[in-house]
Short mmCIF file of C-alpha atoms and ligand atoms in Angstrom, two decimals:
data_model
loop_
_atom_site.label_atom_id
_atom_site.label_comp_id
_atom_site.label_asym_id
_atom_site.label_seq_id
_atom_site.Cartn_x
_atom_site.Cartn_y
_atom_site.Cartn_z
CA VAL A 1 96.55 178.94 19.98
CA SER A 2 95.82 181.73 22.44
CA THR A 3 97.88 184.70 22.29
CA PRO A 4 100.41 185.88 25.34
CA SER A 5 100.47 188.41 28.46
CA SER A 6 103.18 190.36 26.98
CA GLU A 7 103.73 191.73 24.00
CA ALA A 8 107.52 191.23 24.33
CA ASP A 9 106.83 187.88 24.00
CA GLY A 10 105.22 188.40 20.34
CA ALA A 11 102.91 185.71 19.23
CA MET A 12 103.82 182.83 20.99
CA PRO A 13 101.63 180.28 21.78
CA VAL A 14 100.86 179.57 26.13
CA ALA A 15 100.34 176.55 27.52
CA LEU A 16 97.64 177.24 29.97
CA ARG A 17 95.27 180.52 30.84
CA TRP A 18 92.53 181.59 33.56
CA MET A 19 89.44 182.74 31.32
CA GLY A 20 86.62 185.14 32.63
CA ASP A 21 86.84 186.82 35.84
CA ASP A 22 87.47 186.01 39.28
CA GLY A 23 84.98 184.66 40.45
CA ALA A 24 82.20 181.55 39.69
CA ALA A 25 82.46 182.60 35.95
CA GLY A 26 86.52 182.09 36.11
CA ARG A 27 87.70 178.90 34.69
CA LEU A 28 91.05 177.48 33.86
CA GLU A 29 91.88 176.27 30.46
CA VAL A 30 94.35 174.39 29.14
CA LEU A 31 96.50 174.07 25.49
CA ASP A 32 95.60 170.09 25.25
CA GLN A 33 99.26 169.39 24.32
CA THR A 34 98.46 165.81 23.17
CA ALA A 35 96.64 166.91 20.31
CA LEU A 36 99.53 168.67 19.40
CA PRO A 37 100.76 169.45 16.23
CA THR A 38 98.22 168.59 14.56
CA GLU A 39 95.35 169.70 16.55
CA CYS A 40 95.27 173.14 18.80
CA ARG A 41 92.18 172.21 21.27
CA TRP A 42 91.43 174.22 24.78
CA ASN A 43 90.52 171.68 27.70
CA VAL A 44 88.19 173.60 30.81
CA CYS A 45 88.86 171.79 33.77
CA PRO A 46 85.84 171.96 35.79
CA ASP A 47 87.14 170.54 38.52
CA VAL A 48 90.44 169.55 40.34
CA ALA A 49 89.88 165.73 38.99
CA ALA A 50 90.24 167.39 35.75
CA VAL A 51 93.42 169.67 36.31
CA VAL A 52 95.04 166.76 37.77
CA GLU A 53 93.93 164.55 34.90
CA ALA A 54 95.31 167.42 32.54
CA ILE A 55 99.01 166.97 34.29
CA LYS A 56 99.17 162.89 34.72
CA SER A 57 98.17 162.55 31.03
CA LEU A 58 100.56 164.85 29.66
CA ARG A 59 97.82 167.62 28.19
CA VAL A 60 99.73 170.37 30.06
CA ARG A 61 103.14 169.37 30.80
CA GLY A 62 106.98 170.60 31.41
CA ALA A 63 107.95 171.22 35.06
CA PRO A 64 107.47 175.03 34.92
CA ALA A 65 103.97 174.80 33.33
CA ILE A 66 102.51 172.42 35.43
CA GLY A 67 103.87 173.95 38.98
CA ILE A 68 101.74 177.01 37.12
CA ALA A 69 98.77 174.41 36.47
CA GLY A 70 98.94 173.35 39.91
CA ALA A 71 98.33 176.59 41.24
CA TYR A 72 96.05 177.29 39.42
CA GLY A 73 93.98 174.23 40.63
CA MET A 74 94.31 175.10 43.80
CA ALA A 75 91.82 178.19 42.86
CA VAL A 76 89.73 175.36 40.34
CA ALA A 77 89.39 173.95 44.42
CA ALA A 78 88.42 176.50 46.42
CA GLY A 79 85.67 177.36 43.40
CA GLU A 80 84.24 173.69 44.60
CA ALA A 81 84.42 174.62 47.80
CA VAL A 82 82.46 178.25 47.40
CA ALA A 83 80.35 175.90 44.84
CA ARG A 84 79.65 173.44 47.71
CA ARG A 85 78.76 176.39 50.15
CA LEU A 86 81.76 174.70 52.69
CA ASP A 87 81.97 176.67 55.62
CA PRO A 88 85.87 177.89 56.68
CA ARG A 89 86.95 174.65 58.47
CA ALA A 90 85.83 172.56 55.36
CA THR A 91 87.05 174.88 53.06
CA ARG A 92 90.27 173.94 54.48
CA GLU A 93 89.84 170.52 54.76
CA LEU A 94 88.86 170.04 50.68
CA LEU A 95 91.79 172.01 50.21
CA ALA A 96 94.45 170.11 52.19
CA GLU A 97 93.17 167.09 50.28
CA HIS A 98 93.22 168.93 47.00
CA ALA A 99 96.52 170.25 47.72
CA GLU A 100 97.71 166.62 48.07
CA SER A 101 96.45 164.89 45.06
CA LEU A 102 97.74 168.57 42.43
CA ALA A 103 101.34 168.07 44.22
CA SER A 104 101.61 164.02 43.80
CA ALA A 105 100.26 164.61 40.37
CA ARG A 106 103.20 163.59 39.28
CA PRO A 107 106.76 163.12 40.75
CA THR A 108 109.65 164.45 39.79
CA ALA A 109 109.02 167.85 38.38
CA VAL A 110 109.88 169.70 41.77
CA ASN A 111 108.00 172.74 40.32
CA LEU A 112 104.69 171.48 40.81
CA ARG A 113 105.01 170.46 44.88
CA TRP A 114 106.86 173.81 44.63
CA ALA A 115 104.04 175.99 43.63
CA VAL A 116 101.32 174.06 45.53
CA ASP A 117 103.07 174.97 48.71
CA ARG A 118 103.28 178.36 47.38
CA CYS A 119 99.35 178.16 47.55
CA ARG A 120 99.70 176.31 51.30
CA GLY A 121 101.74 179.08 52.54
CA ALA A 122 99.55 181.91 50.50
CA LEU A 123 96.52 179.72 52.92
CA ALA A 124 98.16 179.46 56.01
CA ASP A 125 98.51 183.36 56.21
CA LEU A 126 94.82 184.43 55.82
CA PRO A 127 93.10 183.22 59.26
CA ALA A 128 91.54 180.44 59.59
CA THR A 129 87.53 181.61 59.26
CA ALA A 130 88.28 183.26 55.52
CA PRO A 131 85.22 181.97 53.46
CA ALA A 132 85.42 180.25 50.75
CA GLU A 133 85.60 183.02 48.68
CA ALA A 134 88.58 184.74 50.03
CA CYS A 135 90.76 181.41 49.80
CA ARG A 136 89.80 181.79 46.09
CA ALA A 137 90.29 184.74 45.60
CA ARG A 138 93.99 184.20 47.18
CA LEU A 139 94.75 181.70 45.33
CA LEU A 140 94.21 183.07 42.71
CA ASP A 141 96.75 185.83 42.92
CA VAL A 142 98.93 183.43 43.77
CA ALA A 143 98.59 181.37 40.44
CA ARG A 144 98.73 184.68 38.92
CA GLU A 145 102.23 185.42 40.28
CA ILE A 146 103.69 182.29 40.03
CA HIS A 147 102.60 182.70 36.09
CA GLU A 148 103.88 186.18 35.39
CA GLU A 149 107.39 185.48 37.40
CA ASP A 150 107.88 182.20 35.72
CA ARG A 151 107.70 184.60 32.34
CA ARG A 152 110.00 186.84 33.48
CA LEU A 153 112.47 183.96 34.84
CA CYS A 154 111.82 182.83 31.42
CA ALA A 155 112.92 186.18 29.42
CA ALA A 156 116.09 186.64 31.94
CA ILE A 157 117.21 182.80 31.18
CA GLY A 158 116.92 183.37 27.51
CA ALA A 159 119.09 186.36 27.62
CA HIS A 160 121.97 185.07 29.96
CA GLY A 161 122.13 181.51 27.88
CA ALA A 162 122.05 183.45 24.19
CA ASP A 163 125.19 185.61 25.25
CA ARG A 164 127.00 181.72 26.57
CA LEU A 165 125.73 179.89 22.97
CA PRO A 166 129.23 179.06 20.95
CA PRO A 167 128.31 179.79 17.25
CA GLY A 168 127.08 176.48 15.23
CA ASP A 169 124.68 174.48 15.40
CA VAL A 170 122.33 173.33 18.40
CA LEU A 171 120.99 169.61 19.95
CA THR A 172 117.90 169.56 22.41
CA HIS A 173 116.09 167.36 23.45
CA CYS A 174 112.32 167.00 24.92
CA ASN A 175 110.44 170.11 24.86
CA THR A 176 111.21 173.38 27.03
CA GLY A 177 109.44 176.44 25.18
CA CYS A 178 106.11 178.01 25.96
CA LEU A 179 104.56 174.87 25.69
CA ALA A 180 106.87 174.04 28.74
CA THR A 181 106.61 177.27 31.12
CA GLY A 182 104.64 180.01 31.85
CA GLY A 183 106.88 182.46 28.99
CA ALA A 184 109.22 181.89 26.07
CA GLY A 185 110.94 178.18 28.18
CA THR A 186 113.90 177.90 29.29
CA ALA A 187 116.49 175.94 27.22
CA LEU A 188 114.33 177.21 24.06
CA ALA A 189 114.07 180.41 25.52
CA VAL A 190 118.11 180.47 25.31
CA ILE A 191 118.08 178.92 21.60
CA THR A 192 114.93 181.54 20.18
CA THR A 193 116.77 184.75 21.82
CA ALA A 194 119.87 183.96 19.96
CA TRP A 195 117.80 183.91 16.96
CA ASP A 196 116.35 187.12 17.62
CA ARG A 197 119.54 188.78 18.21
CA GLY A 198 120.38 187.46 14.84
CA ARG A 199 122.83 184.91 15.35
CA ARG A 200 122.14 181.82 12.16
CA PHE A 201 122.08 178.19 13.56
CA MET A 202 119.77 174.72 12.65
CA VAL A 203 118.06 173.42 15.74
CA TYR A 204 118.51 169.44 16.04
CA ALA A 205 115.47 168.35 18.28
CA ASP A 206 115.46 164.88 19.14
CA GLU A 207 112.29 163.38 18.63
CA THR A 208 112.07 162.50 22.48
CA ARG A 209 110.05 158.55 22.16
CA PRO A 210 107.62 157.35 24.14
CA LEU A 211 105.48 160.78 23.76
CA PHE A 212 107.82 162.71 21.00
CA GLN A 213 107.84 165.98 23.06
CA GLY A 214 110.76 167.19 20.36
CA ALA A 215 109.14 165.82 17.22
CA ARG A 216 105.49 166.96 18.01
CA LEU A 217 106.26 169.92 20.16
CA THR A 218 109.64 171.89 19.76
CA ALA A 219 109.63 171.12 16.22
CA TRP A 220 105.98 172.50 15.87
CA GLU A 221 106.77 175.71 18.58
CA LEU A 222 109.76 176.98 16.44
CA ALA A 223 108.33 176.14 13.00
CA GLN A 224 105.40 178.64 14.56
CA ARG A 225 108.92 180.62 15.12
CA GLY A 226 110.31 180.64 12.05
CA VAL A 227 113.06 178.90 13.29
CA PRO A 228 115.01 176.21 11.47
CA VAL A 229 114.16 172.65 13.03
CA THR A 230 115.62 169.48 11.82
CA VAL A 231 114.24 166.51 13.68
CA LEU A 232 115.99 163.10 14.38
CA VAL A 233 115.07 160.23 16.29
CA ASP A 234 116.77 159.97 20.09
CA ALA A 235 119.45 156.99 18.42
CA ALA A 236 120.82 159.63 15.95
CA ALA A 237 122.04 162.11 18.30
CA GLY A 238 125.67 159.91 18.42
CA HIS A 239 126.16 159.92 14.82
CA LEU A 240 125.44 163.31 14.65
CA LEU A 241 127.49 164.48 16.96
CA ALA A 242 130.42 162.22 15.43
CA THR A 243 129.81 164.83 12.34
CA GLY A 244 131.10 167.85 14.29
CA ARG A 245 128.36 169.88 13.34
CA ILE A 246 126.71 170.75 16.80
CA ALA A 247 128.70 173.40 19.25
CA ALA A 248 126.80 173.07 22.07
CA CYS A 249 123.63 170.61 23.50
CA ILE A 250 121.02 172.61 26.15
CA VAL A 251 118.54 171.07 27.79
CA GLY A 252 115.81 171.80 30.45
CA ALA A 253 115.23 169.98 33.90
CA ASP A 254 112.78 169.07 36.24
CA ARG A 255 114.58 168.46 39.44
CA ILE A 256 118.09 169.55 40.09
CA ALA A 257 119.66 168.46 43.21
CA ALA A 258 121.92 170.34 45.57
CA ASN A 259 125.41 169.07 43.82
CA GLY A 260 123.58 169.90 40.20
CA ASP A 261 122.66 165.88 39.30
CA THR A 262 119.66 166.73 36.97
CA ALA A 263 116.75 165.06 36.16
CA ASN A 264 115.29 165.45 32.70
CA LYS A 265 113.49 163.60 30.29
CA ILE A 266 113.94 159.90 29.71
CA GLY A 267 117.53 160.40 27.11
CA THR A 268 118.79 163.19 28.55
CA TYR A 269 121.87 161.51 30.24
CA SER A 270 122.88 160.07 27.02
CA VAL A 271 122.97 163.24 25.02
CA ALA A 272 125.10 164.39 28.20
CA VAL A 273 127.64 161.43 27.48
CA LEU A 274 127.79 161.90 24.02
CA ALA A 275 128.46 165.14 24.33
CA ARG A 276 131.21 165.16 27.06
CA HIS A 277 133.02 161.95 24.71
CA HIS A 278 132.79 164.58 21.42
CA GLY A 279 133.81 167.52 23.42
CA VAL A 280 130.99 169.76 23.03
CA PRO A 281 129.58 171.29 25.78
CA PHE A 282 126.30 170.28 27.45
CA TYR A 283 124.11 173.02 29.51
CA VAL A 284 121.26 172.82 31.52
CA ALA A 285 118.47 175.87 30.82
CA ALA A 286 116.43 175.98 34.66
CA PRO A 287 114.64 178.64 36.66
CA SER A 288 115.59 178.22 40.55
CA SER A 289 112.19 177.13 41.05
CA THR A 290 113.67 173.34 39.45
CA PHE A 291 115.72 173.20 41.91
CA ASP A 292 115.65 170.93 45.22
CA PHE A 293 118.37 171.89 47.69
CA GLN A 294 117.19 169.15 50.24
CA LEU A 295 118.28 166.70 47.79
CA PRO A 296 122.09 166.21 48.34
CA SER A 297 122.44 164.34 44.97
CA GLY A 298 120.29 162.78 41.96
CA SER A 299 119.92 159.27 43.47
CA GLN A 300 116.76 160.77 46.06
CA ILE A 301 115.74 162.31 43.09
CA PRO A 302 112.02 160.27 42.70
CA ILE A 303 111.92 158.56 38.93
CA GLU A 304 108.38 158.50 37.04
CA HIS A 305 107.66 155.48 35.63
CA ARG A 306 104.83 155.20 33.05
CA GLN A 307 102.28 152.93 31.72
CA PRO A 308 104.01 150.55 28.74
CA GLU A 309 101.28 150.99 26.46
CA GLU A 310 103.05 154.48 25.64
CA ILE A 311 105.69 151.55 24.48
CA THR A 312 103.60 148.94 23.47
CA ARG A 313 100.70 150.52 21.53
CA GLY A 314 102.43 154.29 21.26
CA PHE A 315 99.76 156.49 19.22
CA GLY A 316 97.16 153.80 18.48
CA ARG A 317 99.46 150.38 17.04
CA GLN A 318 101.07 147.73 18.66
CA THR A 319 104.72 147.64 18.11
CA VAL A 320 105.51 145.12 20.94
CA PRO A 321 104.09 141.61 20.99
CA SER A 322 101.49 141.16 23.84
CA GLY A 323 102.38 139.77 27.06
CA VAL A 324 106.52 141.43 26.38
CA LYS A 325 107.42 143.58 29.80
CA VAL A 326 108.37 147.19 29.02
CA TYR A 327 110.87 149.56 31.04
CA ASN A 328 109.24 153.21 31.00
CA PRO A 329 111.05 155.52 33.08
CA ALA A 330 109.80 158.90 31.83
CA PHE A 331 113.22 161.08 33.34
CA ASP A 332 116.73 159.70 33.70
CA VAL A 333 119.64 161.39 36.16
CA THR A 334 122.61 163.11 34.63
CA PRO A 335 126.00 163.29 36.62
CA HIS A 336 126.73 167.03 37.31
CA GLU A 337 130.07 166.22 35.59
CA LEU A 338 128.91 165.76 32.60
CA ILE A 339 127.26 169.85 32.92
CA ALA A 340 129.29 172.59 31.59
CA GLY A 341 126.96 174.85 33.18
CA PHE A 342 123.48 175.74 34.85
CA ILE A 343 121.46 178.93 32.81
CA THR A 344 119.18 180.39 35.55
CA GLU A 345 117.46 183.66 35.48
CA ARG A 346 120.94 185.00 38.14
CA GLY A 347 122.78 184.15 35.04
CA VAL A 348 125.38 180.90 34.04
CA ILE A 349 126.26 178.81 36.77
CA THR A 350 129.63 177.00 37.12
CA PRO A 351 131.09 174.09 39.09
CA PRO A 352 132.27 173.33 41.34
CA PHE A 353 128.38 173.35 41.20
CA VAL A 354 127.96 172.75 45.77
CA ASP A 355 129.28 175.65 46.35
CA ASN A 356 128.15 178.14 43.30
CA LEU A 357 124.47 176.79 43.29
CA ARG A 358 124.13 176.98 46.53
CA SER A 359 125.76 180.41 46.57
CA ARG A 360 124.06 182.28 43.56
CA LEU A 361 120.48 180.78 43.93
CA GLY A 362 120.75 182.06 47.64
CA ALA A 363 119.29 178.37 48.66
CA GLY A 364 120.58 177.37 52.72
O1 MRU B 401 107.42 164.50 30.80
P1 MRU B 401 107.24 166.02 30.24
O2 MRU B 401 107.05 166.30 28.96
O3 MRU B 401 106.83 166.67 31.40
O4 MRU B 401 108.86 166.31 30.15
C1 MRU B 401 109.29 167.88 30.45
C2 MRU B 401 111.08 167.76 30.37
O5 MRU B 401 111.67 166.88 30.79
C3 MRU B 401 111.14 169.22 30.07
O6 MRU B 401 112.62 168.98 29.67
C4 MRU B 401 111.39 169.67 32.04
O7 MRU B 401 110.43 169.73 31.81
C5 MRU B 401 111.71 171.31 31.35
S1 MRU B 401 110.93 172.53 30.69
C6 MRU B 401 111.15 173.50 30.82
#
């Protein structure tokens, strides 16, 4: 597993990296998260098709990380234009085509389209006569900027959230750490920052069916860092909360609408309802790139539905009778009423969300 770009992050694994130089020998590599926790395998993405495949198949995953992958994917796209010796016009056509296939590789996390749009904006600022090499150089700069920016946002989210976390054990869902972002994570950065500051607690990690991001990835990250973690099946969250042991629930987000309704990994909504029932605060940690002020509420957030095989033959063994229908939404929407606050790089934002999110995050 690769070491991080910054000393401040310690020996933190990274989800993706640009290797080699800025020219033809440069390449994007992703840590193949489908192989974790048993194998640390780096996959080279030689072309855009490979980047799209890595995003769709969750080799790279987590809202901020797929945004970063999308941005590096644009640099890979320009590399294709260089290799094919395309003229400036054909280069732009190829980039426009690849931009759309990258941005639409997964529909729910707004970070992906946001990052690709930022690349499109940088291209629009270049003269139309710019050769493919110039496009590649500019796109690689933008991807690196987005990557580095996300590392800083994660650190800020961790610092703001660690102050807010009440004493006691925490429950989290899915994976929101260094594997899901360009830095220490969102919800998991809050948890690890609190730990690094000397707070002591148990992290309860929902296994997060059907693809086990909690069991395979969150538990792996925390175990690597020496933070105590206990994995539970998603269905045990209610029983755990009923014991009174959990002081706070904290999760990440894939897209947050203007009113605070939050799309996150399937099962998040159930945790929020249970938390409310048991009087436990439920926090969402996310950078400003995850907020979508164009959508007034969560009902407009596109929800990805994935292949039935993830449920019928998850990890190899058939567990559903052949021919039976499967309902497999990858995300759900937690209504803003259930959320105690958003932990962002600009601090913790509390209700009323419609006004406070807009004014604190500077949108619109
Ligand atoms: O399908 P995934 O694994 O990409 O889903 C990821 C999540 O739901 C995360 O909680 C979210 O992206 C926040 S990551 C900091």
